[in-house]
Short mmCIF file of C-alpha atoms and ligand atoms in Angstrom, two decimals:
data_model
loop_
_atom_site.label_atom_id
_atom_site.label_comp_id
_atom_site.label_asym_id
_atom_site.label_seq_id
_atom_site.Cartn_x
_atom_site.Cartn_y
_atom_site.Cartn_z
CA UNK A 1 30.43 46.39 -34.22
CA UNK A 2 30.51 43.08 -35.61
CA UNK A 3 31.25 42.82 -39.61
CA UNK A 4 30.05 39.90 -41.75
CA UNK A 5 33.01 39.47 -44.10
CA UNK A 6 32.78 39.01 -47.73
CA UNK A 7 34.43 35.87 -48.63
CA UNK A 8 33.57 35.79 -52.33
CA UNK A 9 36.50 35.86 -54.83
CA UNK A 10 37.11 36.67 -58.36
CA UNK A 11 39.83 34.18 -59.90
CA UNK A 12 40.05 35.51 -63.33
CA UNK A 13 36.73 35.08 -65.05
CA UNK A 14 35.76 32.18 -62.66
CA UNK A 15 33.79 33.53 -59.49
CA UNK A 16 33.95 31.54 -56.10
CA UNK A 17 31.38 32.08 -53.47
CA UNK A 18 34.52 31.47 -50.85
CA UNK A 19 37.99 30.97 -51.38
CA UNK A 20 38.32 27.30 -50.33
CA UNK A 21 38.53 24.66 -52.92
CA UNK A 22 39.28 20.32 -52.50
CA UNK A 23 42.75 19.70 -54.56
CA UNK A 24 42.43 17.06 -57.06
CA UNK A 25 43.20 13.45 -56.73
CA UNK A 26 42.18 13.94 -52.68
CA UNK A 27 38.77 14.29 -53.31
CA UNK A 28 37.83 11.70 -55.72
CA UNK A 29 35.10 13.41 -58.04
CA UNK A 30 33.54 15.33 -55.23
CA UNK A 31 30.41 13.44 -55.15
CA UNK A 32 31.98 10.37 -52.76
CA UNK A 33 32.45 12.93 -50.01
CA UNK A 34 28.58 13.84 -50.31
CA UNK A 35 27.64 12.10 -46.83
CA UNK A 36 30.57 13.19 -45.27
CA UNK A 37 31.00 17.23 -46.25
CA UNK A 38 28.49 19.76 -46.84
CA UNK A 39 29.95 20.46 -50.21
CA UNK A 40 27.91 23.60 -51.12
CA UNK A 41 29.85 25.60 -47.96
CA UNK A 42 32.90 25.33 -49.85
CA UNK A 43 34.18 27.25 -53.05
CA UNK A 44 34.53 24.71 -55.68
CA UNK A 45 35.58 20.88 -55.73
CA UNK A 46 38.86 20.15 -58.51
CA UNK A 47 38.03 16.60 -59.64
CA UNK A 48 40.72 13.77 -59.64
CA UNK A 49 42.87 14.25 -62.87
CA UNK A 50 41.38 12.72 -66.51
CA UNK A 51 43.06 11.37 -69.61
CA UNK A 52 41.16 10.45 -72.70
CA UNK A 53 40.94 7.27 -71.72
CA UNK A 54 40.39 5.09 -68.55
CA UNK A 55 43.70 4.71 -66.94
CA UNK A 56 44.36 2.17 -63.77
CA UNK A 57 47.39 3.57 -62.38
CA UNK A 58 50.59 2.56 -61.06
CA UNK A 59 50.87 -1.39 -59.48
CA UNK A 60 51.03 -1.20 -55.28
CA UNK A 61 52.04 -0.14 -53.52
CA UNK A 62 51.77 3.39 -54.19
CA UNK A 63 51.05 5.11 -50.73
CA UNK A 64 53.42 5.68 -47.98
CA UNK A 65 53.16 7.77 -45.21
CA UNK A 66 56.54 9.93 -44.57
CA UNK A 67 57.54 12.23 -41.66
CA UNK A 68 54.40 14.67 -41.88
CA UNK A 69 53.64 13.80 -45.76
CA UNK A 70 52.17 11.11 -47.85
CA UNK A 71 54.39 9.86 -51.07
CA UNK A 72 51.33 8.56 -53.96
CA UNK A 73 52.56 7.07 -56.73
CA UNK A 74 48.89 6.62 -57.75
CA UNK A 75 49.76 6.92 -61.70
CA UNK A 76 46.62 8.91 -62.53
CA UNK A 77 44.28 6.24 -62.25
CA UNK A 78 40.90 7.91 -63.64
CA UNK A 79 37.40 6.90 -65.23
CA UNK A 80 38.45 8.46 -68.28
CA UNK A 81 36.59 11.60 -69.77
CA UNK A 82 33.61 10.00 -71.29
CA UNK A 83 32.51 8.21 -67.58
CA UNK A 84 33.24 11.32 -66.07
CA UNK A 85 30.62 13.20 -68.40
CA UNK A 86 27.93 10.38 -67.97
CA UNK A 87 28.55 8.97 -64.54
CA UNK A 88 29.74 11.80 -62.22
CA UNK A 89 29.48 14.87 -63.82
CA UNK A 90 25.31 15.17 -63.32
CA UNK A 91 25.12 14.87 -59.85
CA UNK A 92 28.82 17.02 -59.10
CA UNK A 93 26.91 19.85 -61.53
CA UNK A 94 23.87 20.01 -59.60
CA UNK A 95 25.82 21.33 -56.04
CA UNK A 96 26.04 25.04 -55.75
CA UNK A 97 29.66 25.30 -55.83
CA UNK A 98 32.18 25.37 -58.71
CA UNK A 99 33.36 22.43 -60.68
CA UNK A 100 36.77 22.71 -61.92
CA UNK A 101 38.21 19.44 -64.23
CA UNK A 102 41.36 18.41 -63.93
CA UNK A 103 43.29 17.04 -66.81
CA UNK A 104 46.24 15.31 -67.83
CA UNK A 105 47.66 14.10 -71.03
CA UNK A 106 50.59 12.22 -72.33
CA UNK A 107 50.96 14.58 -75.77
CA UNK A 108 49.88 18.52 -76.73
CA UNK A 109 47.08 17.06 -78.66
CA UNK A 110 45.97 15.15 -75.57
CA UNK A 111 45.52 17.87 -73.52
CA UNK A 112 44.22 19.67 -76.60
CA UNK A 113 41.59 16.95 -77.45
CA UNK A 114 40.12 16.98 -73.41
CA UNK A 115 39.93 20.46 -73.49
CA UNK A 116 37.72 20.69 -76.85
CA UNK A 117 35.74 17.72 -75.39
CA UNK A 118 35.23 19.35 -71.83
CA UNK A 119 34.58 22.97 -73.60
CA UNK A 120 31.40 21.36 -75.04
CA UNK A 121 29.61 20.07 -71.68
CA UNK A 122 27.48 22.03 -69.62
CA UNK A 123 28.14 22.30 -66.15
CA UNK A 124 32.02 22.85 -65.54
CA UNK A 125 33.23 26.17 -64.20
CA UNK A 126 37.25 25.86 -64.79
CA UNK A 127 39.59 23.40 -66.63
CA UNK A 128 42.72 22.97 -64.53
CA UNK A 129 45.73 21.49 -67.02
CA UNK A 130 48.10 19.31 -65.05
CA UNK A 131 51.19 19.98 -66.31
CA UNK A 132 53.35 17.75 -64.34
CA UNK A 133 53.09 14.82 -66.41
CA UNK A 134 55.57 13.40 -68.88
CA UNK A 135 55.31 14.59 -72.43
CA UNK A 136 56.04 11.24 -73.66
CA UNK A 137 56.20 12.38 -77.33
CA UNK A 138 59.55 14.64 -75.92
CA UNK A 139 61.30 12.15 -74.35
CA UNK A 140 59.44 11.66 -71.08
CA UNK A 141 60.22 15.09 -69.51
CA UNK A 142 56.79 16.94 -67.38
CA UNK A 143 55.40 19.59 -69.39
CA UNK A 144 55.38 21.59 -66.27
CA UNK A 145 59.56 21.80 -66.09
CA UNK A 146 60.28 23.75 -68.93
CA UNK A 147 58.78 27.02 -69.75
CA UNK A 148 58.86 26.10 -73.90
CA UNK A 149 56.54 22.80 -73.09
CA UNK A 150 54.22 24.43 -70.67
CA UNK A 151 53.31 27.38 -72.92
CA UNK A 152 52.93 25.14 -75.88
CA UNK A 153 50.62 22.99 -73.73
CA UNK A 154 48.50 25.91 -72.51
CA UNK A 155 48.36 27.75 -76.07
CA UNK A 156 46.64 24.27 -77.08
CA UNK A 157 44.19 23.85 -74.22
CA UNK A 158 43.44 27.79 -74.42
CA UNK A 159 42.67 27.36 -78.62
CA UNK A 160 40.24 24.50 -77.18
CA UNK A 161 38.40 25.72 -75.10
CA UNK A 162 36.74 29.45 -73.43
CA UNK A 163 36.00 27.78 -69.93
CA UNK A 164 38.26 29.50 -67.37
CA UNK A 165 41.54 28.10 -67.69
CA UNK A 166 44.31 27.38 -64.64
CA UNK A 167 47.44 26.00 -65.55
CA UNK A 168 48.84 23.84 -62.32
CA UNK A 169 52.37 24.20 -61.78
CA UNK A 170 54.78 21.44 -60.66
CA UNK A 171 57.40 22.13 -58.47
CA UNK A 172 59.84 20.48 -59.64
CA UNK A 173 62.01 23.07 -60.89
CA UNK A 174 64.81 25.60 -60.31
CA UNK A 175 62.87 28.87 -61.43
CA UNK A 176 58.77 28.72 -60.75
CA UNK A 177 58.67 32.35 -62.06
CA UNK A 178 60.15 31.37 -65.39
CA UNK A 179 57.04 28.58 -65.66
CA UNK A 180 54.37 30.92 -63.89
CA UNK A 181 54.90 33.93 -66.60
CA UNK A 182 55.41 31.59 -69.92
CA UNK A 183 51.71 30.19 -69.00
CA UNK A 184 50.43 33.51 -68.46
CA UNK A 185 51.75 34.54 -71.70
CA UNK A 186 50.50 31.82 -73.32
CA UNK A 187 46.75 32.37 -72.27
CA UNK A 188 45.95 31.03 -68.68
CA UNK A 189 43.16 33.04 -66.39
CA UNK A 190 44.96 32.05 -63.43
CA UNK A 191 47.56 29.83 -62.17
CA UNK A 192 47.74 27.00 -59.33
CA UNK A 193 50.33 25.48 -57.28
CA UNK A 194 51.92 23.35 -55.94
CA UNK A 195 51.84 19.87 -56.97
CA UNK A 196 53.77 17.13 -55.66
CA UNK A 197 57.33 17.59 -54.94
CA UNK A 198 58.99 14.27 -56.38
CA UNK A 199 60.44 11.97 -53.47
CA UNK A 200 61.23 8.11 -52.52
CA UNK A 201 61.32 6.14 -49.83
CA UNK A 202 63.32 3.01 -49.31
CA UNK A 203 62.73 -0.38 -47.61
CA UNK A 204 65.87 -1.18 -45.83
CA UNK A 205 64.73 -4.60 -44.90
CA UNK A 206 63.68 -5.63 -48.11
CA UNK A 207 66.49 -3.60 -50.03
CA UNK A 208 64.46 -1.74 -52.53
CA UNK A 209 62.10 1.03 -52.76
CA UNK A 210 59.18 1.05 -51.51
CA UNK A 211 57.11 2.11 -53.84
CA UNK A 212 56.63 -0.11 -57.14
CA UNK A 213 57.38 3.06 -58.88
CA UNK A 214 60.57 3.74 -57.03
CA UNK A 215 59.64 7.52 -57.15
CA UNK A 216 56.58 9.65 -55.95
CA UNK A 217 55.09 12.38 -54.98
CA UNK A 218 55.10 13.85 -51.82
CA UNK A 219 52.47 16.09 -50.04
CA UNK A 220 50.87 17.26 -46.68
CA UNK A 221 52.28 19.50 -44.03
CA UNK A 222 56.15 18.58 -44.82
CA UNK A 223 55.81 20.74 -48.08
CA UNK A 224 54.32 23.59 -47.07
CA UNK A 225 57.75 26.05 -46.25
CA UNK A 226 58.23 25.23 -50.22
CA UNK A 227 54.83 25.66 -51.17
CA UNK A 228 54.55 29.23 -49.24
CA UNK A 229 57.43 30.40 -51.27
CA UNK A 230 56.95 29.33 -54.70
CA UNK A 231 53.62 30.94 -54.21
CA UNK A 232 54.80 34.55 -53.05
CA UNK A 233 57.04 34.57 -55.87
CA UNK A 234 54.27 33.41 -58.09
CA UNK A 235 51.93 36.34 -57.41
CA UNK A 236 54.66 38.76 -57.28
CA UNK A 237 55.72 37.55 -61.15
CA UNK A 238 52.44 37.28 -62.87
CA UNK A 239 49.07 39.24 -63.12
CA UNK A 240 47.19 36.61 -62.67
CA UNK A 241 45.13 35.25 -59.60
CA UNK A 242 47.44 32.78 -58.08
CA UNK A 243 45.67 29.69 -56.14
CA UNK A 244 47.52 28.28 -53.34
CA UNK A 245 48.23 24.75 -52.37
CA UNK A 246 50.75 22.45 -50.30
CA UNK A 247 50.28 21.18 -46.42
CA UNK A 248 47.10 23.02 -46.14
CA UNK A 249 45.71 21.96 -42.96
CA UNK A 250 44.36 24.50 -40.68
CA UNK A 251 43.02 27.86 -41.31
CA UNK A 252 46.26 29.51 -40.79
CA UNK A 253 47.98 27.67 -43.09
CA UNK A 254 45.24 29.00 -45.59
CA UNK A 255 45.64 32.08 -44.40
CA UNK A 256 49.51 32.17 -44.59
CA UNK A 257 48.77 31.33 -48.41
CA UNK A 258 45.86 34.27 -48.75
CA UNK A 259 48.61 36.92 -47.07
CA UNK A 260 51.27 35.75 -49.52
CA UNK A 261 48.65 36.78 -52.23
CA UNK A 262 47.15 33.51 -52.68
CA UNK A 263 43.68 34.64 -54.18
CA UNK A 264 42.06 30.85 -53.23
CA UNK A 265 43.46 27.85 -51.59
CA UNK A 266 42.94 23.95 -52.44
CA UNK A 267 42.84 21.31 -49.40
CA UNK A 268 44.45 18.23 -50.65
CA UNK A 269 46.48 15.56 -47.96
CA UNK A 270 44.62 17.23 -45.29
CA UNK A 271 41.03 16.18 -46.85
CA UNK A 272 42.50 12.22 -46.29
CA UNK A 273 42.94 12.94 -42.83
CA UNK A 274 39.65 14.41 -41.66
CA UNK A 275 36.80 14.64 -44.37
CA UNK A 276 35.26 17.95 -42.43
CA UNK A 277 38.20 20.02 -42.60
CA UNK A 278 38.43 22.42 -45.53
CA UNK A 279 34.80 23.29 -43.93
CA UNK A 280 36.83 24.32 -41.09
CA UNK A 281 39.26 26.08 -42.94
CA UNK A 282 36.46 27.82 -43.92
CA UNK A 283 35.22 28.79 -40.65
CA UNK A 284 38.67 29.61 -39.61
CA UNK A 285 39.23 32.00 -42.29
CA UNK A 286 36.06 34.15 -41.45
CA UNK A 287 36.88 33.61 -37.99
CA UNK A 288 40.04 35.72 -38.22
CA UNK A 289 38.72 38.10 -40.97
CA UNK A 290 35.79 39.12 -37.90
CA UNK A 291 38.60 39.52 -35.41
CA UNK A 292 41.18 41.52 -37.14
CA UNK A 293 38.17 43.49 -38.76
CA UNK A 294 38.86 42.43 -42.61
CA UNK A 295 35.61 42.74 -44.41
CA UNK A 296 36.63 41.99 -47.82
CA UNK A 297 38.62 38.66 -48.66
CA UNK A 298 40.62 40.88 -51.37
CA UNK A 299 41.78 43.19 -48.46
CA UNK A 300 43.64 39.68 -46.88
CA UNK A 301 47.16 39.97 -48.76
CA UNK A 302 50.11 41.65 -47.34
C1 FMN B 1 46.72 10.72 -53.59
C2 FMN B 1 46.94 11.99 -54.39
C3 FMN B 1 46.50 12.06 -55.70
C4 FMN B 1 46.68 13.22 -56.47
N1 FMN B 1 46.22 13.28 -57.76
C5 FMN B 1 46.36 14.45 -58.48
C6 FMN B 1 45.83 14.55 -59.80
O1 FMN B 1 45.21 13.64 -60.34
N2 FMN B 1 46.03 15.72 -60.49
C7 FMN B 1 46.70 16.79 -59.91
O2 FMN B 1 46.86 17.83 -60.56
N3 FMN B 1 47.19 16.71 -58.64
C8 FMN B 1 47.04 15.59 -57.93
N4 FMN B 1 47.52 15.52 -56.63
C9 FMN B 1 48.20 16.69 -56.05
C10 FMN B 1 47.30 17.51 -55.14
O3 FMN B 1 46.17 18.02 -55.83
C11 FMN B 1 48.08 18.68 -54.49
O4 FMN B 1 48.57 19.53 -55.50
C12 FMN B 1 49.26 18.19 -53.65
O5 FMN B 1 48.93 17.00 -52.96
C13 FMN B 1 49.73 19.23 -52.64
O6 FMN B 1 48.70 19.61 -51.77
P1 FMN B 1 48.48 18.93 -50.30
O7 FMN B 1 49.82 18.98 -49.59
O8 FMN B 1 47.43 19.76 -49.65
O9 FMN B 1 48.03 17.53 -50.54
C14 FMN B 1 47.33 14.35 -55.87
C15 FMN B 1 47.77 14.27 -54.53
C16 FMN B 1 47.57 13.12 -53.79
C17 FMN B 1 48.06 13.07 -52.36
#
């Protein structure tokens, strides 16, 4: 007998129609992929990160392919909130899949302010907070690597807003379970992760680094050993849904992920490669649930 799995998820109070979602900053704001992807197949889009105000990023360059990864020193280059809301927000809204916003800030009240602003539009499903950025009011250090910053951060956002709220995690730390519970204490439906991991390259000809930013992040397939496991011990510290992301590029790296607990995955570097394939993952993912006779998504984890 052959079973027509149920891919829908619950993450938190935010429902997905499937469990496959396009990372932020990989995607743009979902809408320049339109021609390319049929963007309704997949479970929500998680628009490039926004700040208050317009930002234009880091000077070049600030892409270099690695060794299976990409290092970005993109800076957070954005349209700022208000274009977001008046140029790309009406035409993201109207596809049948979720719209999650991704935020950044460079202070509490930043994040704070976004949040209030966002909480007052209609058609966005989720806030995702960013907390890898550099509280610059404390001295420059992410949000995301101490568990005092990232609960004060997601206390604010939660006060500011009722939208479904996922705090995204940066890896850049000794203990992720120390991070993951201090956000869920402080109010967050669900956590995501992983970011970047921080990296370099240097230019041995030229003698310095080769991005203008000396450092940046890296992503793709290279992090995806470090993104399994700061995932299973995410879902085995908090209550929370726990979205998976890092190296994502085939169906069975989603599905390693979705074993480890992962209750949705996000498709970043992989998206850069080949438009089409988070569809795939897709595919892939009800593919295997058919063959090894899962009918329910929730009945995936091990
Ligand atoms: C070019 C680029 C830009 C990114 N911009 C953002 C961003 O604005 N906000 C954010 O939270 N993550 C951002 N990320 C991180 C991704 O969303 C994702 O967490 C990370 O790349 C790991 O997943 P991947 O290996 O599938 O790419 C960016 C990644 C890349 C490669």
């Amino acid at each position: 007998m052959s079973i027509n799995p149920d891919l829908a998820v619950k993450t938190g109070p935010l429902n997905l129609k499937n469990p496959v979602l396009l990372a932020s900053g990989t995607c743009g704001y979902g809408i320049e992929l339109q021609g390319f992807v049929d963007l309704e197949k997949l479970g929500g889009i998680v628009v490039k990160g926004l700040s208050l105000e317009p930002r234009s990023g880091n000077p070049p360059p600030r892409l270099m392919e690695t060794p299976c990864g990409l290092l970005n020193s993109i800076g957070l280059e954005n349209v700022g909130v208000d274009r977001f809301i008046s140029d790309k927000l009406p035409a993201l809204s109207a596809l049948d899949t979720a719209v999650i916003v991704n935020i950044l800030g460079d202070s509490v009240r930043d994040y704070q302010e976004l949040a209030g602003i966002l909480d007052q539009v209609r058609g966005i499903d989720a806030i995702e907070v960013n907390i890898s950025c550099p509280n610059v009011r404390a001295g420059g250090a992410a949000f995301g690597s101490d568990p005092d910053m990232a609960s004060e951060v997601t206390a604010a956002v939660r006060k500011a807003t009722s939208l479904p709220l996922i705090v995204k995690l940066s890896p850049n730390v000794t203990d992720i379970t120390l991070i993951a519970r201090a956000v869920e204490h402080a109010g967050a439906d669900a956590i995501s992760l992983i970011n970047t991991l921080l990296g370099m390259s240097i230019d041995i000809k030229a003698r310095r680094p080769v991005l203008a930013n000396t450092f940046g992040g890296l992503s793709g397939p290279a992090i995806k050993p470090v993104a399994l496991r700061m995932v299973w011990q995410a879902v085995r510290a908090v209550n929370i849904p726990v979205i998976g992301i890092g190296g994502i590029q085939n169906a069975s790296d989603a599905l390693e992920f979705l074993l480890a607990g992962a209750a949705a995955v996000q498709v970043g570097t992989a998206t850069l490669v080949d438009p089409l394939v988070s569809v795939q993952i897709l595919e892939g993912i009800r593919m295997y649930m058919k063959e090894t006779g899962i009918s329910d998504i929730s009945g995936l984890p091990i």
